[in-house]
PDB file of N, CA and C in Angstrom:
ATOM      1  N   MET A   8      37.093 -37.463-103.537  1.00 88.00           N
ATOM      2  CA  MET A   8      36.621 -36.701-102.354  1.00 88.00           C
ATOM      3  C   MET A   8      35.741 -37.019-100.824  1.00 88.00           C
ATOM      4  N   VAL A   9      35.831 -37.061-100.315  1.00 94.00           N
ATOM      5  CA  VAL A   9      35.218 -37.538 -98.518  1.00 94.00           C
ATOM      6  C   VAL A   9      33.784 -37.100 -98.771  1.00 94.00           C
ATOM      7  N   ASP A  10      32.802 -37.698 -98.382  1.00 94.00           N
ATOM      8  CA  ASP A  10      31.248 -37.502 -97.845  1.00 94.00           C
ATOM      9  C   ASP A  10      30.696 -38.179 -96.873  1.00 94.00           C
ATOM     10  N   ALA A  11      29.626 -38.108 -96.372  1.00 94.00           N
ATOM     11  CA  ALA A  11      28.828 -38.142 -95.104  1.00 94.00           C
ATOM     12  C   ALA A  11      28.856 -39.425 -95.187  1.00 94.00           C
ATOM     13  N   ASP A  12      28.964 -41.001 -95.672  1.00 95.00           N
ATOM     14  CA  ASP A  12      29.438 -41.903 -95.664  1.00 95.00           C
ATOM     15  C   ASP A  12      30.602 -42.176 -95.165  1.00 95.00           C
ATOM     16  N   ASP A  13      31.434 -41.179 -95.339  1.00 96.00           N
ATOM     17  CA  ASP A  13      32.841 -41.528 -94.791  1.00 96.00           C
ATOM     18  C   ASP A  13      33.129 -41.126 -93.508  1.00 96.00           C
ATOM     19  N   VAL A  14      32.239 -40.059 -93.392  1.00 97.00           N
ATOM     20  CA  VAL A  14      32.224 -39.390 -91.738  1.00 97.00           C
ATOM     21  C   VAL A  14      31.568 -40.706 -91.059  1.00 97.00           C
ATOM     22  N   ARG A  15      30.623 -41.116 -91.680  1.00 96.00           N
ATOM     23  CA  ARG A  15      29.937 -42.449 -90.559  1.00 96.00           C
ATOM     24  C   ARG A  15      30.887 -43.734 -90.415  1.00 96.00           C
ATOM     25  N   ARG A  16      31.506 -44.095 -91.556  1.00 97.00           N
ATOM     26  CA  ARG A  16      32.610 -44.913 -91.521  1.00 97.00           C
ATOM     27  C   ARG A  16      33.356 -44.973 -90.207  1.00 97.00           C
ATOM     28  N   ILE A  17      34.307 -43.791 -90.317  1.00 97.00           N
ATOM     29  CA  ILE A  17      35.254 -43.530 -89.582  1.00 97.00           C
ATOM     30  C   ILE A  17      34.794 -43.417 -88.259  1.00 97.00           C
ATOM     31  N   ALA A  18      33.704 -42.508 -87.722  1.00 97.00           N
ATOM     32  CA  ALA A  18      33.289 -42.824 -86.747  1.00 97.00           C
ATOM     33  C   ALA A  18      32.758 -43.634 -85.918  1.00 97.00           C
ATOM     34  N   LEU A  19      32.377 -44.759 -86.835  1.00 97.00           N
ATOM     35  CA  LEU A  19      31.456 -46.281 -86.483  1.00 97.00           C
ATOM     36  C   LEU A  19      32.831 -46.876 -86.144  1.00 97.00           C
ATOM     37  N   SER A  20      34.203 -46.747 -86.832  1.00 96.00           N
ATOM     38  CA  SER A  20      35.288 -47.452 -86.562  1.00 96.00           C
ATOM     39  C   SER A  20      36.164 -47.082 -85.281  1.00 96.00           C
ATOM     40  N   LEU A  21      35.507 -46.145 -84.399  1.00 96.00           N
ATOM     41  CA  LEU A  21      36.341 -45.567 -83.404  1.00 96.00           C
ATOM     42  C   LEU A  21      35.711 -46.230 -81.944  1.00 96.00           C
ATOM     43  N   PRO A  22      36.649 -46.549 -80.812  1.00 96.00           N
ATOM     44  CA  PRO A  22      36.160 -47.646 -80.379  1.00 96.00           C
ATOM     45  C   PRO A  22      34.951 -47.011 -79.594  1.00 96.00           C
ATOM     46  N   GLU A  23      33.875 -48.092 -79.043  1.00 96.00           N
ATOM     47  CA  GLU A  23      32.925 -47.829 -78.244  1.00 96.00           C
ATOM     48  C   GLU A  23      31.615 -47.088 -78.806  1.00 96.00           C
ATOM     49  N   THR A  24      32.195 -46.466 -80.120  1.00 97.00           N
ATOM     50  CA  THR A  24      31.166 -45.218 -80.869  1.00 97.00           C
ATOM     51  C   THR A  24      29.798 -46.091 -81.396  1.00 97.00           C
ATOM     52  N   VAL A  25      28.646 -45.199 -81.100  1.00 98.00           N
ATOM     53  CA  VAL A  25      27.548 -45.724 -81.490  1.00 98.00           C
ATOM     54  C   VAL A  25      26.954 -44.160 -81.906  1.00 98.00           C
ATOM     55  N   GLU A  26      26.018 -44.577 -82.966  1.00 97.00           N
ATOM     56  CA  GLU A  26      25.412 -43.927 -83.782  1.00 97.00           C
ATOM     57  C   GLU A  26      23.966 -43.863 -83.312  1.00 97.00           C
ATOM     58  N   LYS A  27      22.895 -42.410 -83.413  1.00 96.00           N
ATOM     59  CA  LYS A  27      22.232 -42.166 -82.650  1.00 96.00           C
ATOM     60  C   LYS A  27      21.733 -40.939 -83.159  1.00 96.00           C
ATOM     61  N   GLU A  28      20.221 -41.058 -83.967  1.00 93.00           N
ATOM     62  CA  GLU A  28      19.513 -39.749 -84.277  1.00 93.00           C
ATOM     63  C   GLU A  28      19.265 -38.868 -83.258  1.00 93.00           C
ATOM     64  N   ALA A  29      19.300 -37.899 -83.716  1.00 91.00           N
ATOM     65  CA  ALA A  29      18.821 -36.693 -82.846  1.00 91.00           C
ATOM     66  C   ALA A  29      18.457 -35.663 -83.467  1.00 91.00           C
ATOM     67  N   TRP A  30      17.705 -34.573 -83.687  1.00 86.00           N
ATOM     68  CA  TRP A  30      17.586 -33.166 -84.323  1.00 86.00           C
ATOM     69  C   TRP A  30      17.687 -33.397 -85.940  1.00 86.00           C
ATOM     70  N   ASN A  31      16.618 -34.915 -85.868  1.00 87.00           N
ATOM     71  CA  ASN A  31      16.715 -35.458 -87.349  1.00 87.00           C
ATOM     72  C   ASN A  31      17.880 -35.538 -88.325  1.00 87.00           C
ATOM     73  N   MET A  32      19.006 -35.783 -87.604  1.00 91.00           N
ATOM     74  CA  MET A  32      20.337 -36.001 -88.052  1.00 91.00           C
ATOM     75  C   MET A  32      21.021 -36.723 -87.638  1.00 91.00           C
ATOM     76  N   PRO A  33      21.948 -37.636 -87.731  1.00 95.00           N
ATOM     77  CA  PRO A  33      22.651 -38.604 -87.678  1.00 95.00           C
ATOM     78  C   PRO A  33      23.922 -37.839 -86.389  1.00 95.00           C
ATOM     79  N   THR A  34      24.107 -38.782 -85.264  1.00 96.00           N
ATOM     80  CA  THR A  34      25.137 -37.894 -84.261  1.00 96.00           C
ATOM     81  C   THR A  34      25.856 -39.659 -84.281  1.00 96.00           C
ATOM     82  N   PHE A  35      27.366 -39.096 -83.748  1.00 98.00           N
ATOM     83  CA  PHE A  35      27.827 -40.007 -83.054  1.00 98.00           C
ATOM     84  C   PHE A  35      28.395 -39.662 -81.690  1.00 98.00           C
ATOM     85  N   ARG A  36      28.283 -41.065 -80.916  1.00 98.00           N
ATOM     86  CA  ARG A  36      28.938 -40.888 -79.376  1.00 98.00           C
ATOM     87  C   ARG A  36      29.794 -41.585 -79.008  1.00 98.00           C
ATOM     88  N   VAL A  37      30.064 -41.114 -78.082  1.00 97.00           N
ATOM     89  CA  VAL A  37      31.150 -42.051 -76.926  1.00 97.00           C
ATOM     90  C   VAL A  37      30.967 -42.157 -75.786  1.00 97.00           C
ATOM     91  N   ALA A  38      30.641 -43.308 -74.954  1.00 95.00           N
ATOM     92  CA  ALA A  38      30.204 -42.914 -73.672  1.00 95.00           C
ATOM     93  C   ALA A  38      29.420 -42.435 -73.480  1.00 95.00           C
ATOM     94  N   GLY A  39      28.162 -42.015 -74.243  1.00 95.00           N
ATOM     95  CA  GLY A  39      26.985 -41.148 -74.428  1.00 95.00           C
ATOM     96  C   GLY A  39      26.529 -39.689 -74.436  1.00 95.00           C
ATOM     97  N   LYS A  40      28.590 -39.209 -75.017  1.00 97.00           N
ATOM     98  CA  LYS A  40      28.897 -38.201 -75.487  1.00 97.00           C
ATOM     99  C   LYS A  40      28.830 -37.843 -76.765  1.00 97.00           C
ATOM    100  N   MET A  41      28.160 -37.065 -77.046  1.00 97.00           N
ATOM    101  CA  MET A  41      28.568 -36.767 -78.753  1.00 97.00           C
ATOM    102  C   MET A  41      29.626 -35.932 -79.142  1.00 97.00           C
ATOM    103  N   PHE A  42      30.529 -36.733 -80.093  1.00 98.00           N
ATOM    104  CA  PHE A  42      31.285 -35.762 -80.921  1.00 98.00           C
ATOM    105  C   PHE A  42      31.162 -35.280 -82.288  1.00 98.00           C
ATOM    106  N   VAL A  43      30.299 -35.992 -82.805  1.00 98.00           N
ATOM    107  CA  VAL A  43      30.158 -35.340 -84.357  1.00 98.00           C
ATOM    108  C   VAL A  43      28.574 -35.494 -84.619  1.00 98.00           C
ATOM    109  N   THR A  44      28.411 -34.724 -85.400  1.00 95.00           N
ATOM    110  CA  THR A  44      26.495 -34.681 -86.037  1.00 95.00           C
ATOM    111  C   THR A  44      27.252 -34.619 -87.587  1.00 95.00           C
ATOM    112  N   VAL A  45      25.978 -34.894 -88.159  1.00 95.00           N
ATOM    113  CA  VAL A  45      26.043 -34.425 -89.591  1.00 95.00           C
ATOM    114  C   VAL A  45      24.805 -34.226 -90.226  1.00 95.00           C
ATOM    115  N   PRO A  46      24.915 -32.712 -90.345  1.00 86.00           N
ATOM    116  CA  PRO A  46      23.397 -32.114 -90.461  1.00 86.00           C
ATOM    117  C   PRO A  46      22.886 -32.696 -92.100  1.00 86.00           C
ATOM    118  N   ASP A  47      21.294 -32.488 -92.162  1.00 78.00           N
ATOM    119  CA  ASP A  47      20.941 -32.780 -93.113  1.00 78.00           C
ATOM    120  C   ASP A  47      21.447 -32.698 -94.364  1.00 78.00           C
ATOM    121  N   ASP A  48      22.092 -31.460 -94.988  1.00 83.00           N
ATOM    122  CA  ASP A  48      22.566 -31.273 -96.294  1.00 83.00           C
ATOM    123  C   ASP A  48      23.794 -32.034 -96.435  1.00 83.00           C
ATOM    124  N   GLN A  49      24.298 -32.845 -95.459  1.00 85.00           N
ATOM    125  CA  GLN A  49      25.899 -33.492 -95.512  1.00 85.00           C
ATOM    126  C   GLN A  49      26.680 -33.117 -96.298  1.00 85.00           C
ATOM    127  N   THR A  50      26.806 -31.588 -96.150  1.00 91.00           N
ATOM    128  CA  THR A  50      28.035 -31.197 -97.159  1.00 91.00           C
ATOM    129  C   THR A  50      28.790 -30.681 -96.100  1.00 91.00           C
ATOM    130  N   SER A  51      28.602 -30.884 -94.740  1.00 94.00           N
ATOM    131  CA  SER A  51      29.507 -30.526 -93.861  1.00 94.00           C
ATOM    132  C   SER A  51      28.999 -31.674 -92.589  1.00 94.00           C
ATOM    133  N   PHE A  52      30.148 -31.308 -91.118  1.00 97.00           N
ATOM    134  CA  PHE A  52      29.533 -32.310 -89.927  1.00 97.00           C
ATOM    135  C   PHE A  52      30.434 -31.191 -88.956  1.00 97.00           C
ATOM    136  N   ALA A  53      29.976 -31.586 -87.760  1.00 96.00           N
ATOM    137  CA  ALA A  53      30.266 -30.781 -86.600  1.00 96.00           C
ATOM    138  C   ALA A  53      30.997 -31.742 -85.660  1.00 96.00           C
ATOM    139  N   VAL A  54      32.033 -31.105 -84.756  1.00 97.00           N
ATOM    140  CA  VAL A  54      32.775 -31.904 -83.995  1.00 97.00           C
ATOM    141  C   VAL A  54      32.797 -31.188 -83.024  1.00 97.00           C
ATOM    142  N   ARG A  55      33.772 -31.320 -81.927  1.00 97.00           N
ATOM    143  CA  ARG A  55      33.870 -30.840 -80.758  1.00 97.00           C
ATOM    144  C   ARG A  55      35.226 -30.009 -81.161  1.00 97.00           C
ATOM    145  N   CYS A  56      35.166 -28.544 -80.538  1.00 95.00           N
ATOM    146  CA  CYS A  56      36.658 -27.704 -80.666  1.00 95.00           C
ATOM    147  C   CYS A  56      36.727 -26.937 -79.377  1.00 95.00           C
ATOM    148  N   PRO A  57      37.457 -26.887 -79.065  1.00 90.00           N
ATOM    149  CA  PRO A  57      37.805 -25.882 -77.657  1.00 90.00           C
ATOM    150  C   PRO A  57      37.757 -24.540 -78.140  1.00 90.00           C
ATOM    151  N   LYS A  58      36.602 -23.697 -77.653  1.00 87.00           N
ATOM    152  CA  LYS A  58      36.487 -22.156 -77.761  1.00 87.00           C
ATOM    153  C   LYS A  58      37.964 -21.570 -78.284  1.00 87.00           C
ATOM    154  N   HIS A  59      38.595 -21.583 -77.141  1.00 87.00           N
ATOM    155  CA  HIS A  59      40.213 -21.058 -77.512  1.00 87.00           C
ATOM    156  C   HIS A  59      41.215 -21.121 -78.230  1.00 87.00           C
ATOM    157  N   ASP A  60      40.761 -22.475 -79.429  1.00 91.00           N
ATOM    158  CA  ASP A  60      41.488 -23.284 -80.353  1.00 91.00           C
ATOM    159  C   ASP A  60      40.453 -22.971 -81.488  1.00 91.00           C
ATOM    160  N   ARG A  61      39.228 -22.726 -81.656  1.00 93.00           N
ATOM    161  CA  ARG A  61      37.904 -22.381 -82.972  1.00 93.00           C
ATOM    162  C   ARG A  61      38.208 -21.015 -83.430  1.00 93.00           C
ATOM    163  N   ALA A  62      38.680 -19.724 -82.922  1.00 91.00           N
ATOM    164  CA  ALA A  62      38.798 -18.390 -83.780  1.00 91.00           C
ATOM    165  C   ALA A  62      40.373 -18.852 -84.608  1.00 91.00           C
ATOM    166  N   GLU A  63      40.970 -19.494 -83.597  1.00 93.00           N
ATOM    167  CA  GLU A  63      42.559 -19.777 -84.711  1.00 93.00           C
ATOM    168  C   GLU A  63      42.423 -20.552 -85.898  1.00 93.00           C
ATOM    169  N   LEU A  64      41.673 -21.531 -85.511  1.00 94.00           N
ATOM    170  CA  LEU A  64      41.249 -22.647 -86.699  1.00 94.00           C
ATOM    171  C   LEU A  64      40.456 -21.907 -87.648  1.00 94.00           C
ATOM    172  N   ILE A  65      39.814 -21.582 -87.428  1.00 95.00           N
ATOM    173  CA  ILE A  65      38.381 -20.722 -88.380  1.00 95.00           C
ATOM    174  C   ILE A  65      39.576 -19.843 -89.099  1.00 95.00           C
ATOM    175  N   SER A  66      40.023 -18.656 -88.764  1.00 95.00           N
ATOM    176  CA  SER A  66      41.111 -18.007 -89.103  1.00 95.00           C
ATOM    177  C   SER A  66      42.050 -18.604 -90.147  1.00 95.00           C
ATOM    178  N   ALA A  67      42.743 -19.553 -90.012  1.00 96.00           N
ATOM    179  CA  ALA A  67      43.797 -20.200 -90.451  1.00 96.00           C
ATOM    180  C   ALA A  67      43.083 -21.251 -91.722  1.00 96.00           C
ATOM    181  N   GLU A  68      41.691 -21.407 -91.293  1.00 96.00           N
ATOM    182  CA  GLU A  68      41.245 -22.018 -92.795  1.00 96.00           C
ATOM    183  C   GLU A  68      39.927 -21.935 -92.711  1.00 96.00           C
ATOM    184  N   PRO A  69      39.646 -20.467 -93.123  1.00 96.00           N
ATOM    185  CA  PRO A  69      37.858 -20.391 -93.083  1.00 96.00           C
ATOM    186  C   PRO A  69      36.847 -20.831 -94.267  1.00 96.00           C
ATOM    187  N   ARG A  70      37.521 -21.070 -95.292  1.00 96.00           N
ATOM    188  CA  ARG A  70      36.952 -22.244 -96.518  1.00 96.00           C
ATOM    189  C   ARG A  70      36.907 -23.519 -96.253  1.00 96.00           C
ATOM    190  N   LYS A  71      37.664 -23.914 -95.252  1.00 97.00           N
ATOM    191  CA  LYS A  71      36.995 -25.445 -94.191  1.00 97.00           C
ATOM    192  C   LYS A  71      36.280 -25.188 -93.184  1.00 97.00           C
ATOM    193  N   PHE A  72      36.122 -24.544 -92.007  1.00 97.00           N
ATOM    194  CA  PHE A  72      35.758 -24.280 -90.698  1.00 97.00           C
ATOM    195  C   PHE A  72      35.143 -23.178 -90.494  1.00 97.00           C
ATOM    196  N   TRP A  73      33.849 -23.237 -89.814  1.00 95.00           N
ATOM    197  CA  TRP A  73      33.054 -22.358 -89.728  1.00 95.00           C
ATOM    198  C   TRP A  73      32.257 -22.481 -88.385  1.00 95.00           C
ATOM    199  N   VAL A  74      31.605 -21.685 -87.819  1.00 94.00           N
ATOM    200  CA  VAL A  74      30.521 -21.773 -86.725  1.00 94.00           C
ATOM    201  C   VAL A  74      29.636 -21.130 -87.353  1.00 94.00           C
ATOM    202  N   PRO A  75      28.445 -21.901 -87.560  1.00 91.00           N
ATOM    203  CA  PRO A  75      26.733 -21.131 -87.402  1.00 91.00           C
ATOM    204  C   PRO A  75      26.587 -20.046 -86.176  1.00 91.00           C
ATOM    205  N   PRO A  76      25.621 -18.832 -86.712  1.00 91.00           N
ATOM    206  CA  PRO A  76      25.544 -18.219 -85.508  1.00 91.00           C
ATOM    207  C   PRO A  76      25.259 -18.875 -84.397  1.00 91.00           C
ATOM    208  N   HIS A  77      23.926 -19.843 -84.510  1.00 88.00           N
ATOM    209  CA  HIS A  77      22.901 -20.658 -83.325  1.00 88.00           C
ATOM    210  C   HIS A  77      24.636 -21.433 -82.665  1.00 88.00           C
ATOM    211  N   GLU A  78      25.172 -21.575 -82.662  1.00 86.00           N
ATOM    212  CA  GLU A  78      26.344 -22.328 -82.694  1.00 86.00           C
ATOM    213  C   GLU A  78      27.398 -21.806 -81.690  1.00 86.00           C
ATOM    214  N   ALA A  79      27.443 -20.326 -82.010  1.00 89.00           N
ATOM    215  CA  ALA A  79      28.460 -19.324 -81.660  1.00 89.00           C
ATOM    216  C   ALA A  79      28.937 -19.791 -79.787  1.00 89.00           C
ATOM    217  N   SER A  80      27.944 -19.803 -79.106  1.00 91.00           N
ATOM    218  CA  SER A  80      28.409 -20.129 -77.950  1.00 91.00           C
ATOM    219  C   SER A  80      28.555 -21.614 -77.562  1.00 91.00           C
ATOM    220  N   SER A  81      28.695 -22.622 -78.249  1.00 91.00           N
ATOM    221  CA  SER A  81      29.190 -24.349 -77.773  1.00 91.00           C
ATOM    222  C   SER A  81      30.676 -24.445 -78.197  1.00 91.00           C
ATOM    223  N   ALA A  82      30.911 -25.317 -78.181  1.00 93.00           N
ATOM    224  CA  ALA A  82      32.278 -25.749 -78.138  1.00 93.00           C
ATOM    225  C   ALA A  82      32.197 -27.059 -79.420  1.00 93.00           C
ATOM    226  N   TRP A  83      31.916 -26.035 -80.727  1.00 95.00           N
ATOM    227  CA  TRP A  83      31.799 -26.997 -81.234  1.00 95.00           C
ATOM    228  C   TRP A  83      32.469 -26.336 -82.965  1.00 95.00           C
ATOM    229  N   VAL A  84      32.681 -26.974 -84.043  1.00 97.00           N
ATOM    230  CA  VAL A  84      32.802 -26.260 -85.200  1.00 97.00           C
ATOM    231  C   VAL A  84      32.715 -27.361 -86.304  1.00 97.00           C
ATOM    232  N   ARG A  85      32.038 -26.393 -87.336  1.00 96.00           N
ATOM    233  CA  ARG A  85      31.554 -26.603 -88.873  1.00 96.00           C
ATOM    234  C   ARG A  85      32.818 -27.190 -89.385  1.00 96.00           C
ATOM    235  N   VAL A  86      32.914 -28.396 -90.048  1.00 97.00           N
ATOM    236  CA  VAL A  86      33.695 -28.633 -91.088  1.00 97.00           C
ATOM    237  C   VAL A  86      33.120 -29.211 -92.886  1.00 97.00           C
ATOM    238  N   ARG A  87      33.459 -27.938 -93.805  1.00 96.00           N
ATOM    239  CA  ARG A  87      32.874 -28.302 -95.086  1.00 96.00           C
ATOM    240  C   ARG A  87      33.762 -29.591 -95.421  1.00 96.00           C
ATOM    241  N   LEU A  88      32.623 -30.783 -95.897  1.00 96.00           N
ATOM    242  CA  LEU A  88      33.150 -31.873 -96.856  1.00 96.00           C
ATOM    243  C   LEU A  88      34.172 -31.462 -97.740  1.00 96.00           C
ATOM    244  N   GLY A  89      33.974 -30.717 -98.707  1.00 95.00           N
ATOM    245  CA  GLY A  89      34.157 -30.509 -99.948  1.00 95.00           C
ATOM    246  C   GLY A  89      35.759 -29.791 -99.856  1.00 95.00           C
ATOM    247  N   ALA A  90      36.020 -29.306 -98.630  1.00 96.00           N
ATOM    248  CA  ALA A  90      37.428 -28.770 -98.369  1.00 96.00           C
ATOM    249  C   ALA A  90      38.522 -29.767 -97.854  1.00 96.00           C
ATOM    250  N   LEU A  91      38.125 -30.569 -97.306  1.00 97.00           N
ATOM    251  CA  LEU A  91      39.321 -31.757 -96.797  1.00 97.00           C
ATOM    252  C   LEU A  91      40.371 -32.222 -97.930  1.00 97.00           C
ATOM    253  N   GLU A  92      40.890 -32.375 -97.772  1.00 93.00           N
ATOM    254  CA  GLU A  92      42.387 -33.155 -98.380  1.00 93.00           C
ATOM    255  C   GLU A  92      42.024 -34.493 -98.420  1.00 93.00           C
ATOM    256  N   GLY A  93      41.231 -34.876 -97.836  1.00 94.00           N
ATOM    257  CA  GLY A  93      41.093 -36.592 -98.464  1.00 94.00           C
ATOM    258  C   GLY A  93      40.835 -37.043 -96.643  1.00 94.00           C
ATOM    259  N   SER A  94      40.711 -38.320 -97.126  1.00 95.00           N
ATOM    260  CA  SER A  94      40.233 -39.650 -95.353  1.00 95.00           C
ATOM    261  C   SER A  94      41.454 -39.399 -94.183  1.00 95.00           C
ATOM    262  N   ALA A  95      42.735 -39.093 -94.420  1.00 95.00           N
ATOM    263  CA  ALA A  95      43.723 -38.767 -93.438  1.00 95.00           C
ATOM    264  C   ALA A  95      42.812 -37.968 -92.851  1.00 95.00           C
ATOM    265  N   GLU A  96      42.651 -36.961 -93.716  1.00 96.00           N
ATOM    266  CA  GLU A  96      42.225 -35.216 -92.340  1.00 96.00           C
ATOM    267  C   GLU A  96      41.015 -35.960 -92.109  1.00 96.00           C
ATOM    268  N   LEU A  97      40.221 -35.987 -92.521  1.00 97.00           N
ATOM    269  CA  LEU A  97      38.928 -36.599 -92.122  1.00 97.00           C
ATOM    270  C   LEU A  97      38.741 -37.544 -90.875  1.00 97.00           C
ATOM    271  N   TYR A  98      39.770 -38.337 -90.848  1.00 97.00           N
ATOM    272  CA  TYR A  98      40.092 -39.015 -89.897  1.00 97.00           C
ATOM    273  C   TYR A  98      40.651 -38.853 -88.632  1.00 97.00           C
ATOM    274  N   ASP A  99      41.572 -37.512 -88.834  1.00 96.00           N
ATOM    275  CA  ASP A  99      42.281 -36.827 -87.787  1.00 96.00           C
ATOM    276  C   ASP A  99      41.940 -36.034 -86.793  1.00 96.00           C
ATOM    277  N   ILE A 100      40.860 -35.678 -87.916  1.00 97.00           N
ATOM    278  CA  ILE A 100      39.863 -34.666 -87.265  1.00 97.00           C
ATOM    279  C   ILE A 100      38.477 -35.503 -86.595  1.00 97.00           C
ATOM    280  N   LEU A 101      38.134 -36.445 -86.628  1.00 98.00           N
ATOM    281  CA  LEU A 101      37.245 -37.284 -86.233  1.00 98.00           C
ATOM    282  C   LEU A 101      38.094 -37.808 -85.073  1.00 98.00           C
ATOM    283  N   VAL A 102      39.110 -38.164 -84.630  1.00 97.00           N
ATOM    284  CA  VAL A 102      39.391 -38.737 -83.708  1.00 97.00           C
ATOM    285  C   VAL A 102      40.029 -37.710 -82.745  1.00 97.00           C
ATOM    286  N   ASP A 103      40.378 -36.484 -83.377  1.00 96.00           N
ATOM    287  CA  ASP A 103      40.498 -35.347 -82.203  1.00 96.00           C
ATOM    288  C   ASP A 103      39.323 -35.001 -81.466  1.00 96.00           C
ATOM    289  N   SER A 104      38.032 -34.986 -82.248  1.00 97.00           N
ATOM    290  CA  SER A 104      36.909 -35.029 -81.359  1.00 97.00           C
ATOM    291  C   SER A 104      36.528 -35.929 -80.687  1.00 97.00           C
ATOM    292  N   TRP A 105      36.975 -37.234 -80.754  1.00 97.00           N
ATOM    293  CA  TRP A 105      36.360 -38.269 -80.341  1.00 97.00           C
ATOM    294  C   TRP A 105      37.260 -38.380 -78.779  1.00 97.00           C
ATOM    295  N   LYS A 106      38.588 -38.156 -78.968  1.00 96.00           N
ATOM    296  CA  LYS A 106      39.156 -38.078 -77.950  1.00 96.00           C
ATOM    297  C   LYS A 106      38.650 -36.778 -77.045  1.00 96.00           C
ATOM    298  N   GLN A 107      38.273 -35.996 -77.105  1.00 96.00           N
ATOM    299  CA  GLN A 107      37.805 -35.068 -76.130  1.00 96.00           C
ATOM    300  C   GLN A 107      36.024 -35.560 -75.854  1.00 96.00           C
ATOM    301  N   ALA A 108      35.698 -36.564 -76.157  1.00 97.00           N
ATOM    302  CA  ALA A 108      34.532 -37.466 -75.709  1.00 97.00           C
ATOM    303  C   ALA A 108      34.847 -38.261 -74.750  1.00 97.00           C
ATOM    304  N   ALA A 109      35.438 -38.746 -75.431  1.00 97.00           N
ATOM    305  CA  ALA A 109      35.922 -40.321 -74.858  1.00 97.00           C
ATOM    306  C   ALA A 109      36.216 -40.850 -73.551  1.00 97.00           C
ATOM    307  N   PRO A 110      35.625 -41.441 -72.813  1.00 96.00           N
ATOM    308  CA  PRO A 110      36.545 -41.707 -71.326  1.00 96.00           C
ATOM    309  C   PRO A 110      38.208 -41.624 -71.282  1.00 96.00           C
ATOM    310  N   GLU A 111      39.161 -41.325 -70.350  1.00 95.00           N
ATOM    311  CA  GLU A 111      40.502 -41.635 -70.075  1.00 95.00           C
ATOM    312  C   GLU A 111      41.201 -43.091 -70.336  1.00 95.00           C
ATOM    313  N   ARG A 112      40.029 -43.848 -69.956  1.00 94.00           N
ATOM    314  CA  ARG A 112      40.772 -45.381 -70.208  1.00 94.00           C
ATOM    315  C   ARG A 112      40.613 -45.550 -71.749  1.00 94.00           C
ATOM    316  N   LEU A 113      39.682 -44.861 -72.815  1.00 95.00           N
ATOM    317  CA  LEU A 113      39.644 -45.584 -73.884  1.00 95.00           C
ATOM    318  C   LEU A 113      41.136 -44.888 -74.774  1.00 95.00           C
ATOM    319  N   VAL A 114      41.046 -43.254 -74.610  1.00 94.00           N
ATOM    320  CA  VAL A 114      41.684 -42.548 -75.003  1.00 94.00           C
ATOM    321  C   VAL A 114      43.461 -43.342 -74.544  1.00 94.00           C
ATOM    322  N   GLU A 115      43.585 -43.604 -73.528  1.00 92.00           N
ATOM    323  CA  GLU A 115      44.951 -44.055 -73.192  1.00 92.00           C
ATOM    324  C   GLU A 115      45.654 -45.567 -74.069  1.00 92.00           C
ATOM    325  N   ASN A 116      44.286 -46.116 -74.169  1.00 89.00           N
ATOM    326  CA  ASN A 116      44.502 -47.786 -74.603  1.00 89.00           C
ATOM    327  C   ASN A 116      44.109 -47.514 -76.446  1.00 89.00           C
ATOM    328  N   PHE A 117      43.764 -46.155 -77.158  1.00 89.00           N
ATOM    329  CA  PHE A 117      43.636 -46.006 -78.223  1.00 89.00           C
ATOM    330  C   PHE A 117      44.701 -46.286 -79.302  1.00 89.00           C
ATOM    331  N   SER A 118      44.622 -46.745 -80.161  1.00 84.00           N
ATOM    332  CA  SER A 118      46.019 -46.840 -81.342  1.00 84.00           C
ATOM    333  C   SER A 118      45.347 -46.608 -82.380  1.00 84.00           C
ATOM    334  N   PRO A 119      45.901 -45.090 -82.894  1.00 79.00           N
ATOM    335  CA  PRO A 119      45.208 -44.701 -84.429  1.00 79.00           C
ATOM    336  C   PRO A 119      45.495 -46.184 -85.686  1.00 79.00           C
ATOM    337  N   GLU A 120      44.748 -45.800 -86.269  1.00 69.00           N
ATOM    338  CA  GLU A 120      45.101 -46.588 -87.498  1.00 69.00           C
ATOM    339  C   GLU A 120      46.082 -46.353 -88.254  1.00 69.00           C
ATOM    340  N   SER A 121      47.016 -47.463 -88.962  1.00 44.00           N
ATOM    341  CA  SER A 121      47.812 -47.103 -90.084  1.00 44.00           C
ATOM    342  C   SER A 121      47.277 -47.075 -91.095  1.00 44.00           C
ATOM    343  N   ARG A 122      47.410 -45.851 -91.991  1.00 43.00           N
ATOM    344  CA  ARG A 122      47.166 -45.268 -93.455  1.00 43.00           C
ATOM    345  C   ARG A 122      47.831 -45.248 -94.007  1.00 43.00           C
TER     346      ARG A 122
END
C-alpha cells in the first residue's frame, strides 16, 4: 500500500519540484506552481484536475476520488491513498498533475521513469 512518504518521494523525483509547507501541510511545486498537497491526516492527497474532467473521474471511481465542499470551486481533486492500486498508479496521477503546472519546456523534455 502506498502512503504519504511515497507521495513525497515521487513528487520530489519530478523535474524541478520543490517541497514547501503551506497551510501547515507539505505542498509540492514546480516553477512556483503547486501541483500536490498532502493534508494533515496523510490518508489522501490533492492534485490538479480540470473541472470538466473531475465529475467524470469521481463518478467512475468515487471510492478513490472526491472533492471536499470547500474545494468545490477549485480545479483540484482529492485521492484516497488506500484506494490506489499501487505506486505505478500514484506515479501516473502525480505526473499528470505535475504536467498541468510545469512549464512547457519541462513537459516537452520529460521522460517518464520506467517501472
